[in-house]
Structures are given as C-alpha cells and as structure tokens.
XYZ file of N, CA and C in Angstrom:
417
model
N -16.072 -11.191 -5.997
C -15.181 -10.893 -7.093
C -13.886 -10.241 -6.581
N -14.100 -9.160 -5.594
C -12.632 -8.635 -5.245
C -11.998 -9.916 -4.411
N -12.401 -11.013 -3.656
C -11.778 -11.830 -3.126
C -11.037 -12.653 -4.381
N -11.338 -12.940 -5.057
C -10.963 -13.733 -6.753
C -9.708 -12.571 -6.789
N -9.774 -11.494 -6.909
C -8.859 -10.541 -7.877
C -7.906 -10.525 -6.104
N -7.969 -10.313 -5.256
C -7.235 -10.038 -3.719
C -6.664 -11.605 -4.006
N -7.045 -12.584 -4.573
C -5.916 -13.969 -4.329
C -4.955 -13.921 -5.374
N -5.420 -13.535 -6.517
C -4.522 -13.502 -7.944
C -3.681 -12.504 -7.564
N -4.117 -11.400 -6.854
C -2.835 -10.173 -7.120
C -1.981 -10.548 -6.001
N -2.516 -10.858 -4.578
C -1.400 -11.070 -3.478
C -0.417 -11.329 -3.542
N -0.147 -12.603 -4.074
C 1.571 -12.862 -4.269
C 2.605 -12.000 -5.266
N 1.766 -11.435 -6.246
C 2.306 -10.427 -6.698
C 2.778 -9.119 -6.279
N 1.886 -8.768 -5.343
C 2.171 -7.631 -4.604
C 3.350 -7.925 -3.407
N 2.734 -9.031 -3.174
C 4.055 -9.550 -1.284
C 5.346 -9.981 -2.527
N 5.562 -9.497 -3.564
C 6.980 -9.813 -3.770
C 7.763 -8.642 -4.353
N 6.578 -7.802 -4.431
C 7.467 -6.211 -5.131
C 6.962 -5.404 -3.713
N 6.615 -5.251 -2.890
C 6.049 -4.664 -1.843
C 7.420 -4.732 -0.698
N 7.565 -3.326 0.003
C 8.497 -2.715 0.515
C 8.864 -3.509 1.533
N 10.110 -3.595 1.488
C 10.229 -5.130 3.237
C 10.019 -4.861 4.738
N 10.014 -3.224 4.605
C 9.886 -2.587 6.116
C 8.052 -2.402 6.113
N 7.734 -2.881 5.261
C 5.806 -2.414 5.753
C 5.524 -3.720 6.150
N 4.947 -3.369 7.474
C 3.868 -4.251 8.190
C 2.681 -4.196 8.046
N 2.109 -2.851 7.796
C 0.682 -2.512 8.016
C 0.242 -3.587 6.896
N -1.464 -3.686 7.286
C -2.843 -4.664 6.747
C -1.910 -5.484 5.210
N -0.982 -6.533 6.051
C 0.130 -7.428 4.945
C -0.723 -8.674 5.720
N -0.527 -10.012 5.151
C -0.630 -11.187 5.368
C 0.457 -11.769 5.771
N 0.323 -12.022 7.476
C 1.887 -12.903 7.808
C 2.628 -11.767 8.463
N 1.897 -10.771 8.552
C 2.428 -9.469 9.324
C 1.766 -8.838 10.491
N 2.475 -8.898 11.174
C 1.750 -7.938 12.380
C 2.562 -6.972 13.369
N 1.410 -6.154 14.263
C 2.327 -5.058 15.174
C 3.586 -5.798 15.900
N 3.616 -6.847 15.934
C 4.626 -7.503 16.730
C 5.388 -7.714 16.254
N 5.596 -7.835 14.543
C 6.578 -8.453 13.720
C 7.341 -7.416 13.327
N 6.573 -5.867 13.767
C 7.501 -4.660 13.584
C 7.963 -4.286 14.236
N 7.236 -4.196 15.614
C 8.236 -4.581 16.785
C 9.377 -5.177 16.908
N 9.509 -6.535 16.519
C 10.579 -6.892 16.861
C 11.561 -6.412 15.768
N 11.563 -6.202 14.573
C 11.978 -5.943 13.469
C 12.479 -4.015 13.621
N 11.894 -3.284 14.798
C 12.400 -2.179 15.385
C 13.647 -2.691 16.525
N 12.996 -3.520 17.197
C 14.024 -3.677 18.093
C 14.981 -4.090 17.556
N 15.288 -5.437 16.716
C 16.334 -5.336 15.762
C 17.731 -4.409 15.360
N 16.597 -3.613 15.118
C 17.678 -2.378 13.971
C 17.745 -1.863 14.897
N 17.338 -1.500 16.099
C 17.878 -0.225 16.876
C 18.799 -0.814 18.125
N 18.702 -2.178 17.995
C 19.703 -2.404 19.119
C 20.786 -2.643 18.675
N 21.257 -2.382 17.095
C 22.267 -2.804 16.821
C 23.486 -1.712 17.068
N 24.627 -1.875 16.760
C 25.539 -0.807 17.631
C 25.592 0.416 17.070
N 25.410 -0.075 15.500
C 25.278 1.504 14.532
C 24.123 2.197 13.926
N 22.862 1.823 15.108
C 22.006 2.129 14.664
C 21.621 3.776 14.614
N 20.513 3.837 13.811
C 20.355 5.266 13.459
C 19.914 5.972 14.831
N 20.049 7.068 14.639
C 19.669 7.810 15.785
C 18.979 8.496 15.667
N 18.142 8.505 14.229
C 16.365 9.235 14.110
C 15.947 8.021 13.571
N 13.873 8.052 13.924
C 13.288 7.364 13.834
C 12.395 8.034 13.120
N 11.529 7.866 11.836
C 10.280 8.293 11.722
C 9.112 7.068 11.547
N 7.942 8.023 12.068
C 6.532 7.354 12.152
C 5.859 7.971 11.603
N 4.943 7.285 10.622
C 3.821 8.333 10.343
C 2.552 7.514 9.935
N 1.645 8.662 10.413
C 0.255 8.107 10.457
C -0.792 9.480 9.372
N -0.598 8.383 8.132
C -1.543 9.639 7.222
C -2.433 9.412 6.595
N -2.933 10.392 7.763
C -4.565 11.077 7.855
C -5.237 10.969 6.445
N -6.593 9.950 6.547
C -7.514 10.460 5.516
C -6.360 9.332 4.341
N -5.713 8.778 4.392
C -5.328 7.413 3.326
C -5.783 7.160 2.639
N -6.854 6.060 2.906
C -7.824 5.707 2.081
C -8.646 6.637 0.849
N -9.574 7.389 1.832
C -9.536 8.351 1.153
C -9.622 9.400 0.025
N -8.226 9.518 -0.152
C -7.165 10.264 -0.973
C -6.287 9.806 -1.994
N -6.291 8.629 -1.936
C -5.552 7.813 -3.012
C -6.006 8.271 -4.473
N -4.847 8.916 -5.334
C -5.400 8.853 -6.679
C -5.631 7.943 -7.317
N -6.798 7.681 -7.700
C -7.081 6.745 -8.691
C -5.890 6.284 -9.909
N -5.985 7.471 -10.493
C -4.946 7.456 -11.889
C -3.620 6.947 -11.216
N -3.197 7.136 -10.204
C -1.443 6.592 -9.990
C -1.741 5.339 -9.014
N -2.793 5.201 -9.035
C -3.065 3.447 -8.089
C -2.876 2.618 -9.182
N -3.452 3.116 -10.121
C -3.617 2.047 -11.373
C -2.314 1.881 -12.112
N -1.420 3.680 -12.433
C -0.761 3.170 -12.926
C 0.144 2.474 -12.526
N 0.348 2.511 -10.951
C 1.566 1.915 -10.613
C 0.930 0.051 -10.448
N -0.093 -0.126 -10.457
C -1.083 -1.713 -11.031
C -0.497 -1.794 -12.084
N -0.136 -1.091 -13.061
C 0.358 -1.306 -14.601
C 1.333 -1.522 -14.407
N 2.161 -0.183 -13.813
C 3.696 -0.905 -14.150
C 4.336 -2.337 -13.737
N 3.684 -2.447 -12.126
C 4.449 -3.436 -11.774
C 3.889 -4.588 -12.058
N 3.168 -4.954 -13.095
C 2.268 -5.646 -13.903
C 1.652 -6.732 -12.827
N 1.106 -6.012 -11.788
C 0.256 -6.738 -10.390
C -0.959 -7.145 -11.465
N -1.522 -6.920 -12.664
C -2.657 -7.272 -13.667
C -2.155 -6.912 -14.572
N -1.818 -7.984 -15.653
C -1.599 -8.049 -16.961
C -2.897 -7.635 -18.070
N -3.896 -7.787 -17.596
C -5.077 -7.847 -18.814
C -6.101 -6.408 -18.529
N -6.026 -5.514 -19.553
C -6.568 -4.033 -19.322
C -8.083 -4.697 -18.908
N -8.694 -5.885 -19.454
C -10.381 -5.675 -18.347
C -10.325 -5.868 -17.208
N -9.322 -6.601 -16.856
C -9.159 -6.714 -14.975
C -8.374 -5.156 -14.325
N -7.794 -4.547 -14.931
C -7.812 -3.221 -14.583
C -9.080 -2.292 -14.764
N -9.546 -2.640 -15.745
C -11.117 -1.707 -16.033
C -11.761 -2.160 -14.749
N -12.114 -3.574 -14.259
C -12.457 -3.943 -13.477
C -12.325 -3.008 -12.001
N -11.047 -2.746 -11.567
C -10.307 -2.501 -10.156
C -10.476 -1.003 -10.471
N -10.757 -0.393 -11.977
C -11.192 1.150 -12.053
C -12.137 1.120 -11.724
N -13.259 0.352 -12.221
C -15.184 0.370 -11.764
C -15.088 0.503 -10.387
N -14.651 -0.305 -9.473
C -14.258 -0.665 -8.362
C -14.008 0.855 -7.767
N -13.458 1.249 -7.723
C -12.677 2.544 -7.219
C -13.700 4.174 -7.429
N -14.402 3.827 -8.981
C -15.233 4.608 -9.251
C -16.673 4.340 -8.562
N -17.267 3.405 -8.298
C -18.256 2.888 -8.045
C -19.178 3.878 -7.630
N -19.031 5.102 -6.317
C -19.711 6.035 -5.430
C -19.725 5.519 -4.615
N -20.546 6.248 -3.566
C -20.659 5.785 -1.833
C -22.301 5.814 -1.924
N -23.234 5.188 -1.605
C -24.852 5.418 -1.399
C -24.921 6.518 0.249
N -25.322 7.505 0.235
C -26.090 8.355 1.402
C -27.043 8.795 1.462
N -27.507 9.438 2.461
C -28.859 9.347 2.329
C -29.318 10.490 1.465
N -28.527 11.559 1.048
C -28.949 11.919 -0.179
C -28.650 11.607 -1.610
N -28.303 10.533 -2.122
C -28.375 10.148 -3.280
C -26.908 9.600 -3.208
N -26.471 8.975 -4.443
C -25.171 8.664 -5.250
C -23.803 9.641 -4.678
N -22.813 9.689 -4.099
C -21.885 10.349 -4.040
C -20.951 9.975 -4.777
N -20.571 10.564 -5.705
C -18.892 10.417 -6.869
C -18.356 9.988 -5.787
N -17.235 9.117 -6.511
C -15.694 8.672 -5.572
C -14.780 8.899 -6.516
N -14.266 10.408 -5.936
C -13.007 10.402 -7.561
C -11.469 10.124 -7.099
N -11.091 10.334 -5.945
C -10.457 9.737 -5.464
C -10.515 8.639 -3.989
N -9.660 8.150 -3.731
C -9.633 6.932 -2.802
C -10.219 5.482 -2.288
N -9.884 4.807 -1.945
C -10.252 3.217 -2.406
C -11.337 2.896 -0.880
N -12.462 2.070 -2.001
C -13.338 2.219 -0.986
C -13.076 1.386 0.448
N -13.618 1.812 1.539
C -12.943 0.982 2.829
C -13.930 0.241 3.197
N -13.647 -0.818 3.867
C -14.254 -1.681 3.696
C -14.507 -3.191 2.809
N -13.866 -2.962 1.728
C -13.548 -3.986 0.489
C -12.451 -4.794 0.852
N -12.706 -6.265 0.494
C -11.692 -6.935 0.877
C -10.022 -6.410 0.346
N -10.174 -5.615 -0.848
C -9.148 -5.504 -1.443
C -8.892 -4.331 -0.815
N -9.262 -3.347 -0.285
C -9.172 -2.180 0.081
C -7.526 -2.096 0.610
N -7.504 -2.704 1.682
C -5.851 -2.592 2.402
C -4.923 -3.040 1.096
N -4.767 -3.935 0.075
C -3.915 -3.884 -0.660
C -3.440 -3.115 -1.590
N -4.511 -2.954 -2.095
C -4.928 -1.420 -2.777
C -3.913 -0.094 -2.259
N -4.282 -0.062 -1.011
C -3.783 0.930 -0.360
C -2.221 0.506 -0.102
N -2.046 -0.423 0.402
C 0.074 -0.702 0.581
C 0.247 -0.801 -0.956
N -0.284 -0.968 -2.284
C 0.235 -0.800 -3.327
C 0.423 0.579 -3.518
N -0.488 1.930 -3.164
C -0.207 2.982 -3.371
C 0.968 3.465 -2.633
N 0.969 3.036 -1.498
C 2.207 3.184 -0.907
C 3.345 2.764 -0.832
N 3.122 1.845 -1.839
C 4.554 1.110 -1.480
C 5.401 1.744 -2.378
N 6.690 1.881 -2.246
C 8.050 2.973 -2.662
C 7.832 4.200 -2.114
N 6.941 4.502 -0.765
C 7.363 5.305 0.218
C 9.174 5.257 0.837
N 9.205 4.411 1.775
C 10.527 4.217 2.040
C 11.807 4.516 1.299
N 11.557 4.292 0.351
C 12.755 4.946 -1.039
C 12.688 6.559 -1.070
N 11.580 6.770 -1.097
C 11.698 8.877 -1.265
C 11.643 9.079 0.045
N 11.405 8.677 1.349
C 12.077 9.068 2.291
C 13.335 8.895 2.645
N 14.266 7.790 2.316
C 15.264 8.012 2.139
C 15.841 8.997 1.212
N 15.589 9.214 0.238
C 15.853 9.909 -1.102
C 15.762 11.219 0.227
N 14.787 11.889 0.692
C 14.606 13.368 1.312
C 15.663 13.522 2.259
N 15.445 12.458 3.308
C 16.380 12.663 4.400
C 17.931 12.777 3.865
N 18.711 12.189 2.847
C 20.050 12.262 2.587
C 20.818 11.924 3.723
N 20.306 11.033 4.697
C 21.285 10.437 5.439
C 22.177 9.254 5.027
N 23.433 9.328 5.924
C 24.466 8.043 5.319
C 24.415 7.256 5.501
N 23.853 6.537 6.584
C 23.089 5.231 7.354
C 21.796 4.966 7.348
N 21.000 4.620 7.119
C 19.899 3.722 7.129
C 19.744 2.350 7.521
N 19.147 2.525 8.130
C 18.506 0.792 9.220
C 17.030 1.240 8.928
C-alpha cells in the first residue's frame, strides 16, 4: 500500500520539492551534488560560506501534525482518507520486546515511503536558511 501511495505522490512531490536537495530523491545522487557543488563554487562570484548539515535523529523527530499539514497544503493528497491513511501510517507504534511502543512523533524507517515523507518535511529548509543568514549572494 505505501508503494501505491509512494507512486501517486512522487511526481507531486519532485515538482514542489527544493532544487538543491539530493538526499533519498529519484534521479539523484551523491554525485549529482557533487557536481552541482562544483558548479556553484567554481563560478567567479561564488559564495564564500558553505553550509552542511547532518540532523541527528530526522526521522525520528518529525512532527506528525506539520508532515501532514504541509501534505495538505501542497495538496501532495487531495482526499482526507488517503491522509487518514499516511496518519495511521505514522501512528502505527514500533513492536519491542516489551510490548507496543507509541510513535508520536517521526516517520517510521524503513517504509518505502519513509525517505519522502521525510524530504517533504524538509523541504523549504533552504528558504529559512537563507531567510537567517541575510546574505546578498546566494549560489
């Protein structure tokens, strides 16, 4: 079922989804950011800070409530049971060996949908880091 709902939403997502993310995209890879770094930084006015970031615990941490709503806004699912759906999904628990564990936040890993899930929560990062930094150039 998440493979059914991961084909319907994909193209929706790869067309509102940020142009500088590579990470777990289709048609994307470490190499395609690579070169897409080398690019921008060999150009003559390129920036002269770089940021990277790697954040810890992602998965995770994802709020439920702003995964979905931002599923709503950018109407990646038009029909509230296929969102009820991708809520069950998210709510489901983890099985351990002591019983049922709640999942109140973050998307389970492992699920085919999991990585999209996750670049949807993230995506309009790049905009509020620009927005923070207040620099005049951007590459």
């Amino acid at each position: 079922m998440q493979f059914v709902f991961y084909c319907a939403m994909d193209p929706i997502v790869e067309g509102v989804s940020d142009l500088d993310s590579y990470g777990f995209r289709r048609f994307r890879s470490p190499a395609d950011a690579i070169l897409a770094l080398r690019g921008k930084l060999s150009h003559p006015r390129a920036s002269e800070i770089i940021y990277d970031a790697d954040i810890q615990g992602c998965f995770d941490n994802i709020s439920h409530e702003a995964l979905l709503t931002k599923i709503r806004s950018l109407n990646i699912l038009g029909r509230k049971a296929d969102l009820r759906i991708v809520r069950d999904w998210l709510k489901c628990g983890v099985m351990t060996t002591t019983g049922l564990l709640e999942t109140n936040t973050g998307t389970p890993q492992g699920g085919i949908i999991s990585p999209m899930l996750a670049n949807v929560a993230l995506n309009g990062l790049e905009q509020c880091v620009k927005a923070a930094c207040k620099v005049k150039r951007w590459r």
